[in-house]
Short mmCIF file of C-alpha atoms in Angstrom, two decimals:
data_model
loop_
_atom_site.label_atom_id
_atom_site.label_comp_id
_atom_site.label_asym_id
_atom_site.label_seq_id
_atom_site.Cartn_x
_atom_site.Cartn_y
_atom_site.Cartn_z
CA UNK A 9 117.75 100.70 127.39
CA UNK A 10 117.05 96.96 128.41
CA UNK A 11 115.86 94.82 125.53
CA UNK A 12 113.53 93.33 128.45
CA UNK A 13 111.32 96.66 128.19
CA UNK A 14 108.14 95.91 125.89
CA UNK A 15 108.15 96.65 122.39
CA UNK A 16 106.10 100.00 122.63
CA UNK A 17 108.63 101.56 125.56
CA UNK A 18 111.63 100.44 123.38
CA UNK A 19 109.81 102.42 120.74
CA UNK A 20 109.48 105.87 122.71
CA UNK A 21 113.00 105.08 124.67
CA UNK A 22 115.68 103.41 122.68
CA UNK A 23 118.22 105.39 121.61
CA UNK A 24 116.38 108.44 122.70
CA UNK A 25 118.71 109.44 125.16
CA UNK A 26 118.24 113.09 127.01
CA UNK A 27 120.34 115.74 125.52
CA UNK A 28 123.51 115.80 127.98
CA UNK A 29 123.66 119.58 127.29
CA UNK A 30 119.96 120.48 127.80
CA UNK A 31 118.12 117.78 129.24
CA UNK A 32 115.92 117.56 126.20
CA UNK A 33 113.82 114.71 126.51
CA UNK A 34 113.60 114.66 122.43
CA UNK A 35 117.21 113.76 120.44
CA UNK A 36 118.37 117.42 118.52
CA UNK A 37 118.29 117.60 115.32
CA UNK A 38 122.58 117.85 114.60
CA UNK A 39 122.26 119.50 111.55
CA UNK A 40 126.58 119.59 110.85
CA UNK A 41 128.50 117.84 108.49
CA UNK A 42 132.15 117.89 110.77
CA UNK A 43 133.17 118.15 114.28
CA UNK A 44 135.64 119.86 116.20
CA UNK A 45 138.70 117.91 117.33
CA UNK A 46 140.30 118.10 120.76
CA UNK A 47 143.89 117.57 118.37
CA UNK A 48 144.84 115.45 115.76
CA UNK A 49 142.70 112.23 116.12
CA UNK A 50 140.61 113.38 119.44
CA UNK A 51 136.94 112.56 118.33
CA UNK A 52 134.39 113.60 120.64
CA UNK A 53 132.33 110.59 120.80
CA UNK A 54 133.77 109.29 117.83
CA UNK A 55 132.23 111.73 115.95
CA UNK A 56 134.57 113.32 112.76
CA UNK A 57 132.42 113.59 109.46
CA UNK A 58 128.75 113.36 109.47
CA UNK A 59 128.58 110.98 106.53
CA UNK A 60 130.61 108.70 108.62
CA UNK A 61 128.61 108.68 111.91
CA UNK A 62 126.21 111.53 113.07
CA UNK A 63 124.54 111.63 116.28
CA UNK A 64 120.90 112.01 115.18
CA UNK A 65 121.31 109.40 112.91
CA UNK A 66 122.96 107.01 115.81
CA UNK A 67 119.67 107.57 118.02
CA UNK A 68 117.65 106.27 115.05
CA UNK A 69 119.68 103.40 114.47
CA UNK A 70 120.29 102.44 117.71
CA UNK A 71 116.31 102.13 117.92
CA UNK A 72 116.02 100.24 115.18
CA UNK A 73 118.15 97.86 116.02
CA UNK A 74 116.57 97.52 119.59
CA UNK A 75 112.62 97.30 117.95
CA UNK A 76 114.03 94.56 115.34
CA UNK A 77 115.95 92.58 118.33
CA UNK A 78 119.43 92.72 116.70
CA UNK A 79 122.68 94.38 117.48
CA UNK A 80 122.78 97.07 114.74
CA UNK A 81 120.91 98.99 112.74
CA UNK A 82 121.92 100.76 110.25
CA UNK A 83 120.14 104.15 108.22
CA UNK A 84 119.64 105.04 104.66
CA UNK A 85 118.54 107.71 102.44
CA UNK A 86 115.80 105.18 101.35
CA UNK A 87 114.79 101.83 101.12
CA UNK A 88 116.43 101.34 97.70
CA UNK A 89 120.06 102.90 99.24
CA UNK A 90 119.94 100.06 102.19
CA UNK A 91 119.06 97.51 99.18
CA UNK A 92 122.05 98.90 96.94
CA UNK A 93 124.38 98.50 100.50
CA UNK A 94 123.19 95.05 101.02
CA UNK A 95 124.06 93.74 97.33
CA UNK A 96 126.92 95.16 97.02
CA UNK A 97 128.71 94.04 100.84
CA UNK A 98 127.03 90.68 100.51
CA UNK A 99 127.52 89.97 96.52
CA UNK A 100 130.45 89.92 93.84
CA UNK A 101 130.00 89.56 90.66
CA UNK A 102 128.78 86.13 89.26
CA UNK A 103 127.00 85.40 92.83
CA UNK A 104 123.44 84.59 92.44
CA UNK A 105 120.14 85.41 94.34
CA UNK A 106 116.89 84.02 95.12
CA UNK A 107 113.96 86.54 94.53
CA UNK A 108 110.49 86.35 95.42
CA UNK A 109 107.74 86.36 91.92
CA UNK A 110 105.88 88.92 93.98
CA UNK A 111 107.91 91.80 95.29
CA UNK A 112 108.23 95.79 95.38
CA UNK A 113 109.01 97.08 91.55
CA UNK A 114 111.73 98.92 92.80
CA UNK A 115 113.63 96.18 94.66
CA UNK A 116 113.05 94.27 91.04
CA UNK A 117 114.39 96.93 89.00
CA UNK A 118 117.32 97.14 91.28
CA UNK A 119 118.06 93.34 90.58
CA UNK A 120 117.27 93.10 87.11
CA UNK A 121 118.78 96.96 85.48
CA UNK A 122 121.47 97.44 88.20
CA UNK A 123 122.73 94.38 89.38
CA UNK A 124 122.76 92.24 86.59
CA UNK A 125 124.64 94.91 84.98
CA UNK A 126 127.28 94.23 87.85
CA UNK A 127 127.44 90.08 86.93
CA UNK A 128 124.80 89.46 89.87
CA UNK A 129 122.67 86.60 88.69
CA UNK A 130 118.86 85.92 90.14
CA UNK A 131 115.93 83.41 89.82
CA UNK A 132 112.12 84.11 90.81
CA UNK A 133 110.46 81.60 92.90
CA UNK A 134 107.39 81.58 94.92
CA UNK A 135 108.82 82.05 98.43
CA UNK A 136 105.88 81.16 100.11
CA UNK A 137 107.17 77.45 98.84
CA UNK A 138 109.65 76.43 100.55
CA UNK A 139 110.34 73.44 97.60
CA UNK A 140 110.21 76.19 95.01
CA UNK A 141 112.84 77.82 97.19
CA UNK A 142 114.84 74.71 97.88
CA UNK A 143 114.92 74.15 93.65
CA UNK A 144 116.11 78.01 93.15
CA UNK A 145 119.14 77.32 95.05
CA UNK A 146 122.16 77.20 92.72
CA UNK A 147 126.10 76.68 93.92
CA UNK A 148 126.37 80.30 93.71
CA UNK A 149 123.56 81.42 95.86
CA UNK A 150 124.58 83.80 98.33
CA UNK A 151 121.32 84.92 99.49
CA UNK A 152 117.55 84.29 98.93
CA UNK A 153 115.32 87.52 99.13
CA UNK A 154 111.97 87.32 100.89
CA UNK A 155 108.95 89.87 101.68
CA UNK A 156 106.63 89.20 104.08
CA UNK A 157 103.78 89.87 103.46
CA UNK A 158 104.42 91.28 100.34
CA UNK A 159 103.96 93.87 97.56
CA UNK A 160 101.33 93.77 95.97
CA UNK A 161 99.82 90.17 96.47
CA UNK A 162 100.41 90.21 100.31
CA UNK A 163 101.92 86.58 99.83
CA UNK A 164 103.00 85.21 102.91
CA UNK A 165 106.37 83.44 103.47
CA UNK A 166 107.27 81.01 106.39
CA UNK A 167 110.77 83.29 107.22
CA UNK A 168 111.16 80.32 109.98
CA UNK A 169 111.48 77.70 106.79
CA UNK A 170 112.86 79.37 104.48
CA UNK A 171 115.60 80.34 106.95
CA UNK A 172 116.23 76.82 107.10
CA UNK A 173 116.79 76.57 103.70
CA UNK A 174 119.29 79.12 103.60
CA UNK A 175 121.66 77.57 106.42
CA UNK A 176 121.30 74.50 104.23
CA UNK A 177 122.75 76.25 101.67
CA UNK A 178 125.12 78.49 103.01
CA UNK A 179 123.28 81.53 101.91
CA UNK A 180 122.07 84.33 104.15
CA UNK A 181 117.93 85.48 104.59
CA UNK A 182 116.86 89.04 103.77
CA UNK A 183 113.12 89.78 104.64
CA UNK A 184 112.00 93.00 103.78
CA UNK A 185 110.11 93.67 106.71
CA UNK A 186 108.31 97.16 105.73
CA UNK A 187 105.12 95.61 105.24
CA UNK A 188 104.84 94.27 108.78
CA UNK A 189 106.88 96.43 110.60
CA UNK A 190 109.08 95.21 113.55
CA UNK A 191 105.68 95.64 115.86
CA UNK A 192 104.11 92.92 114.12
CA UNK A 193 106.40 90.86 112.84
CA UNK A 194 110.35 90.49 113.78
CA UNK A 195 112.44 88.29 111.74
CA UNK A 196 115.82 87.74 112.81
CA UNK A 197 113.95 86.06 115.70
CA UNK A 198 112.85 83.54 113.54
CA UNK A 199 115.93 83.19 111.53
CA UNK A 200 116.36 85.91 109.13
CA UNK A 201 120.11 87.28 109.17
CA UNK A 202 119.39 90.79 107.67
CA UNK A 203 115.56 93.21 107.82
CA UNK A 204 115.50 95.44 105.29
CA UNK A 205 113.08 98.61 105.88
CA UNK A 206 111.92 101.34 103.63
CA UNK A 207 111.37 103.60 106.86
CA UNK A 208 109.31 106.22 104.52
CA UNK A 209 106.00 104.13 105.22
CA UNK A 210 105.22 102.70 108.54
CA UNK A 211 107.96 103.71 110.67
CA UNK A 212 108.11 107.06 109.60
CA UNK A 213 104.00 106.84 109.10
CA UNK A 214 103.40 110.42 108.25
CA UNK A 215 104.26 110.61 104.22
CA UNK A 216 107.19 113.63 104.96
CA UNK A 217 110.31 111.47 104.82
CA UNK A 218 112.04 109.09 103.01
CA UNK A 219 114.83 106.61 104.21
CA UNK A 220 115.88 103.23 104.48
CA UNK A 221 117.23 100.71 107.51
CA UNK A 222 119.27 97.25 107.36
CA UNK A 223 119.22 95.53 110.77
CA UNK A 224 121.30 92.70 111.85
CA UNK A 225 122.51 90.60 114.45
CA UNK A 226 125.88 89.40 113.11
CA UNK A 227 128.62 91.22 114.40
CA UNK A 228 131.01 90.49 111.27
CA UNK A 229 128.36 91.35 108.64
CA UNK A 230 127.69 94.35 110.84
CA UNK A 231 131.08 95.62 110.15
CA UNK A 232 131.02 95.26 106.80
CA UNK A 233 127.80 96.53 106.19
CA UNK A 234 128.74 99.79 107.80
CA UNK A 235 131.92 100.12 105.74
CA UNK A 236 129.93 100.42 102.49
CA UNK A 237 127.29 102.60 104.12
CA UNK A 238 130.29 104.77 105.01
CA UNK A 239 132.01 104.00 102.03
CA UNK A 240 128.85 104.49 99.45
CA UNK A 241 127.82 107.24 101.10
CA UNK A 242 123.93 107.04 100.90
CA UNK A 243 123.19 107.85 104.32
CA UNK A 244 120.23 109.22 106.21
CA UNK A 245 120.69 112.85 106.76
CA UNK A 246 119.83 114.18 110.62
CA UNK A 247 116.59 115.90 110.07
CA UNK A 248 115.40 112.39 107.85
CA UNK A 249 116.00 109.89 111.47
CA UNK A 250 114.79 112.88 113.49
CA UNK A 251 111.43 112.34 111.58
CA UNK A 252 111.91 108.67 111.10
CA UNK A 253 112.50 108.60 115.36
CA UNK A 254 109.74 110.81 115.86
CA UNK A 255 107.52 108.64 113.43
CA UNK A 256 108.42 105.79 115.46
CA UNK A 257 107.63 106.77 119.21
CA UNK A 258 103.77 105.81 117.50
CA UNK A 259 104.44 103.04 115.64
CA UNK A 260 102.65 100.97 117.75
CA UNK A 261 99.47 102.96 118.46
CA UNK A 262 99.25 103.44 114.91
CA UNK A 263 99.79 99.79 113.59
CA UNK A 264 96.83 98.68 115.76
CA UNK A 265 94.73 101.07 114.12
CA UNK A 266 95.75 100.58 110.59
CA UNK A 267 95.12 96.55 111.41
CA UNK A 268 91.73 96.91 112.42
CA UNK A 269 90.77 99.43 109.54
CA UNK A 270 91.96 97.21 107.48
CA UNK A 271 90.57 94.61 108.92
CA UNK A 272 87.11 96.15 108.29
CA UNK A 273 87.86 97.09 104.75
CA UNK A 274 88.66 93.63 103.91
CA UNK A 275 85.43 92.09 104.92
CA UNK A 276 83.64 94.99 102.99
CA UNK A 277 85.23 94.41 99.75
CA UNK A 278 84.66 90.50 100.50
CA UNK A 279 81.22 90.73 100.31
CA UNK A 280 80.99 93.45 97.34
CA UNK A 281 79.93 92.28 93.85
CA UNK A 282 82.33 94.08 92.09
CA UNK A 283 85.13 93.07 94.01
CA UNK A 284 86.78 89.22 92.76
CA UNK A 285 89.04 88.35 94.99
CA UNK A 286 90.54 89.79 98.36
CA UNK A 287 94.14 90.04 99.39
CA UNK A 288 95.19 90.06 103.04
CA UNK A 289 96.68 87.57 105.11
CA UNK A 290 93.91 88.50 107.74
CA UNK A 291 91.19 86.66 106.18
CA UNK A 292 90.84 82.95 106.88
CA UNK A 293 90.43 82.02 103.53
CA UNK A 294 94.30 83.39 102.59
CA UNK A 295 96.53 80.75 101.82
CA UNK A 296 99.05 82.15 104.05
CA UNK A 297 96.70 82.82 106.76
CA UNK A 298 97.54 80.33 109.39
CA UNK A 299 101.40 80.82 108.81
CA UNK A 300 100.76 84.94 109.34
CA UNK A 301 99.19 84.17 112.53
CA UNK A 302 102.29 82.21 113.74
CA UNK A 303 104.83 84.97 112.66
CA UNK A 304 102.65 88.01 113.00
CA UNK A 305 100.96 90.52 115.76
CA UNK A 306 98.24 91.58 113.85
CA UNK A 307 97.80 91.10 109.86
CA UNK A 308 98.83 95.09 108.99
CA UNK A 309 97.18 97.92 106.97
CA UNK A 310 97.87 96.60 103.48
CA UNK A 311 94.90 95.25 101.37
CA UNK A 312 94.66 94.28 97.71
CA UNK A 313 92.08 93.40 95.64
CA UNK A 314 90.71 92.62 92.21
CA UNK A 315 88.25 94.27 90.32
CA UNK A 316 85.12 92.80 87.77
CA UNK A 317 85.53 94.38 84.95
CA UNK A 318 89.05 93.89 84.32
CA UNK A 319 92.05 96.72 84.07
CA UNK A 320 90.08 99.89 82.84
CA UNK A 321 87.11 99.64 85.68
CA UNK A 322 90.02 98.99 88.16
CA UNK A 323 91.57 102.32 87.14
CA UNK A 324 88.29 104.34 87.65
CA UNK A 325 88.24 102.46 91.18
CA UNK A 326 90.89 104.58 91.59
CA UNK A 327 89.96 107.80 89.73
CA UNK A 328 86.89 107.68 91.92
CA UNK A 329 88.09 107.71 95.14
CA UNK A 330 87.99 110.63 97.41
CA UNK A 331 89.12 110.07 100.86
CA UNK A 332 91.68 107.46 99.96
CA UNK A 333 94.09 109.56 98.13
CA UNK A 334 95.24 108.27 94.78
CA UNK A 335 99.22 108.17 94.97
CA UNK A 336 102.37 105.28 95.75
CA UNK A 337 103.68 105.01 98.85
CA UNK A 338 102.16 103.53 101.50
CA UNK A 339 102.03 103.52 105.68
CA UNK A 340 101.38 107.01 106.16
CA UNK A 341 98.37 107.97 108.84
CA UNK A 342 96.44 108.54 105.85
CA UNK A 343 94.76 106.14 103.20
CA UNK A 344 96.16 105.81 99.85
CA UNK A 345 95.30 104.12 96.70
CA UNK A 346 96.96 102.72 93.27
CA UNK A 347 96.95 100.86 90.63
CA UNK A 348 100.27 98.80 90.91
CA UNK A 349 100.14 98.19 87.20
CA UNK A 350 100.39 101.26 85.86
CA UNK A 351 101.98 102.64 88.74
CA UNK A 352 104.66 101.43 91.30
CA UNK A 353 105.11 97.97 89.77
CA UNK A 354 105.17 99.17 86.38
CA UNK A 355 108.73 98.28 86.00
CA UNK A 356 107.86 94.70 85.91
CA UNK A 357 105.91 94.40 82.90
CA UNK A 358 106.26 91.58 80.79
CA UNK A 359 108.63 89.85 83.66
CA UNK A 360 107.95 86.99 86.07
CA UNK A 361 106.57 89.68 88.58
CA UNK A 362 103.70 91.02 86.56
CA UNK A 363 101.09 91.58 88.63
CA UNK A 364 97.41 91.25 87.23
CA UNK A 365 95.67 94.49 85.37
CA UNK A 366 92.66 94.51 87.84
CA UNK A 367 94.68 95.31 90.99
CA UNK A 368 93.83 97.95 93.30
CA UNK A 369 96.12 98.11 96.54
CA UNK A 370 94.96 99.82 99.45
CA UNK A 371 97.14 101.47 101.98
CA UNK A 372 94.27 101.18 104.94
CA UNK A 373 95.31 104.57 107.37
CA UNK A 374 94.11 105.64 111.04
CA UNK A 375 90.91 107.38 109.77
CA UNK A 376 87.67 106.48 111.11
CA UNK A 377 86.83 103.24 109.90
CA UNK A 378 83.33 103.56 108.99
CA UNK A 379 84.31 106.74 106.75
CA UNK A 380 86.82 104.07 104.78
CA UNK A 381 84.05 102.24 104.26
CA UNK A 382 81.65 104.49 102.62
CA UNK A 383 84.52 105.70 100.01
CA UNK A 384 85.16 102.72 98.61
CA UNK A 385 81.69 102.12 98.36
CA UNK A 386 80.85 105.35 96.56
CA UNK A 387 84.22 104.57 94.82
CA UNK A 388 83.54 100.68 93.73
CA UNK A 389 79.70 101.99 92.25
#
């Protein structure tokens, strides 16, 4: 498949090669863990062990790597698996990192209770300044960590900057690119060296799977990165990228439509009393607007906000709510609501990455918009 095609074809075509057997027009599902040998050493396709290589998996990742513009892509059992692969082919012990002061509680957690365990040493800085960056560096930084927009503040980095940075200092970019999505937003073209995905929300979009991608363009790092996946073992089993591939083939479609939903639900909860202050990089007032606009499609289906009233009237926000279904995750066709606090960020309490007590984030789905609308009306009071 050309990387000339447009994004959406790439989306329904890469990788997705007709079954040579059948004609199939859909990948099947290879549900096997080993493969027949023609003798000692004669691999069909290269194909021995299924942790090592599987060919439901290899569809998936060959489309990720073709929607992200690199030359490999590379599948998880979940986000936090393609994390734990990352650290541990691009870090030894004593190495440091540059994190962002807003980010996903898990990726935190990871950084703070797993890898600092292993002598892996990290500062917080606000990524979205590039000086703040520049003064995290230390002679041991090996990589500087960046979502775009990100979780929960939907803070918006310049990855074109801070990539700058990084060459400067001999460290490599990671941008967690989940947020976006590669159909809004694709940073190894503007000079990220590895895109981290949890593939559970948008590109799997329908809340039934959970996995994980890296995607790169260096062919070394590529290597080595697919050593430990093999090596580590935390792969994406064949019926996870047969949902993840299938999720894809509407990624597209469906980003549009979480954009302008959210779009709508943003203005709403601009102009309601109850409501603060507004979080999306769609809004002209956001200080990362204008740099969003450069690096992205469309601003995406995530929306936070604050609520009057503090902590407990944010948490009946949530109680209240009908059609937007009170739960974490995110990216799935249908709405969903939490209270990062007390839920997905709750591991970073009482650290740099505390986010405020009167959050509510929004996960804006593909419903009708005007039906959004009305429940967090009914749900605000």
């Amino acid at each position: 498949m050309s990387d000339q095609h447009s994004f959406e074809t790439l989306a329904i075509h890469a990788g997705n090669t007709a079954d040579p057997l059948t004609g199939a027009v859909v990948p099947p599902i290879y549900q096997v863990s080993t493969y027949k040998q023609d003798g000692v050493g004669g691999l069909r396709g290269g194909y021995e062990y299924s942790r090592s290589a599987n060919p439901t998996r290899t569809a998936l990742e060959e489309n990720l790597a073709a929607l992200e513009g690199g030359r490999r892509g590379l599948a998880f059992a979940s986000g936090l698996a393609a994390e734990d692969c990352l650290l541990r082919t691009l870090l030894t012990p004593g190495d440091h990192v540059v994190i962002p002061n807003d980010a996903y509680g898990g990726t935190f957690r990871l950084f703070a209770k797993v890898a600092s365990r292993w002598g892996v040493e990290f500062s917080v800085a606000d990524t979205s300044d590039v000086a703040a960056v520049r003064a995290a560096i230390q002679p041991r930084t090996k990589a500087i960590w960046v979502e775009t927009p990100s979780n929960p503040l939907l803070g918006i980095t310049d990855i074109a900057a801070i990539a700058g940075v990084a060459r400067s200092a001999g460290a490599r970019l990671v941008v967690d690119n989940t947020f976006a999505s590669p159909y809004l937003q694709q940073p190894l073209a503007l000079g990220a060296d590895v895109v981290v995905h949890s593939t559970t929300k948008y590109m799997g979009g329908h809340s039934d799977v959970v996995g994980g991608a890296l995607i790169v363009n260096d062919p070394e790092l590529s290597e080595e990165l697919a050593y430990h996946q093999n090596a580590m073992g935390a792969v994406a089993g064949p019926f996870d990228a047969w949902l993840v591939l299938r999720g894809i083939k509407t990624l597209a479609v469906r980003m549009d439509r979480h954009s302008e939903n959210a779009t709508k639900v943003a203005d709403l909860l601009t102009r309601h009393p109850k409501v603060t202050h507004v979080l999306y990089p769609g809004l002209p007032e956001h200080q990362g607007h204008e740099i969003a606009a450069k690096q992205m499609k469309a601003f995406g289906g995530m929306v936070s906000f604050r609520v009057a009233g503090g902590e407990e009237a944010a948490v009946e926000v949530c109680n209240r709510a009908k059609l937007f279904t009170l739960g974490e995750s995110l990216g799935g066709v249908e709405s969903l609501l939490e209270h990062p606090g007390r839920m997905t960020h709750a591991s970073a309490a009482g650290s740099p990455l505390e986010v405020p007590a009167d959050l509510v984030r929004l996960s804006v789905g593909i419903e009708n918009g005007d039906d959004l609308l009305a429940d967090l009306t009914q749900a605000l009071g």
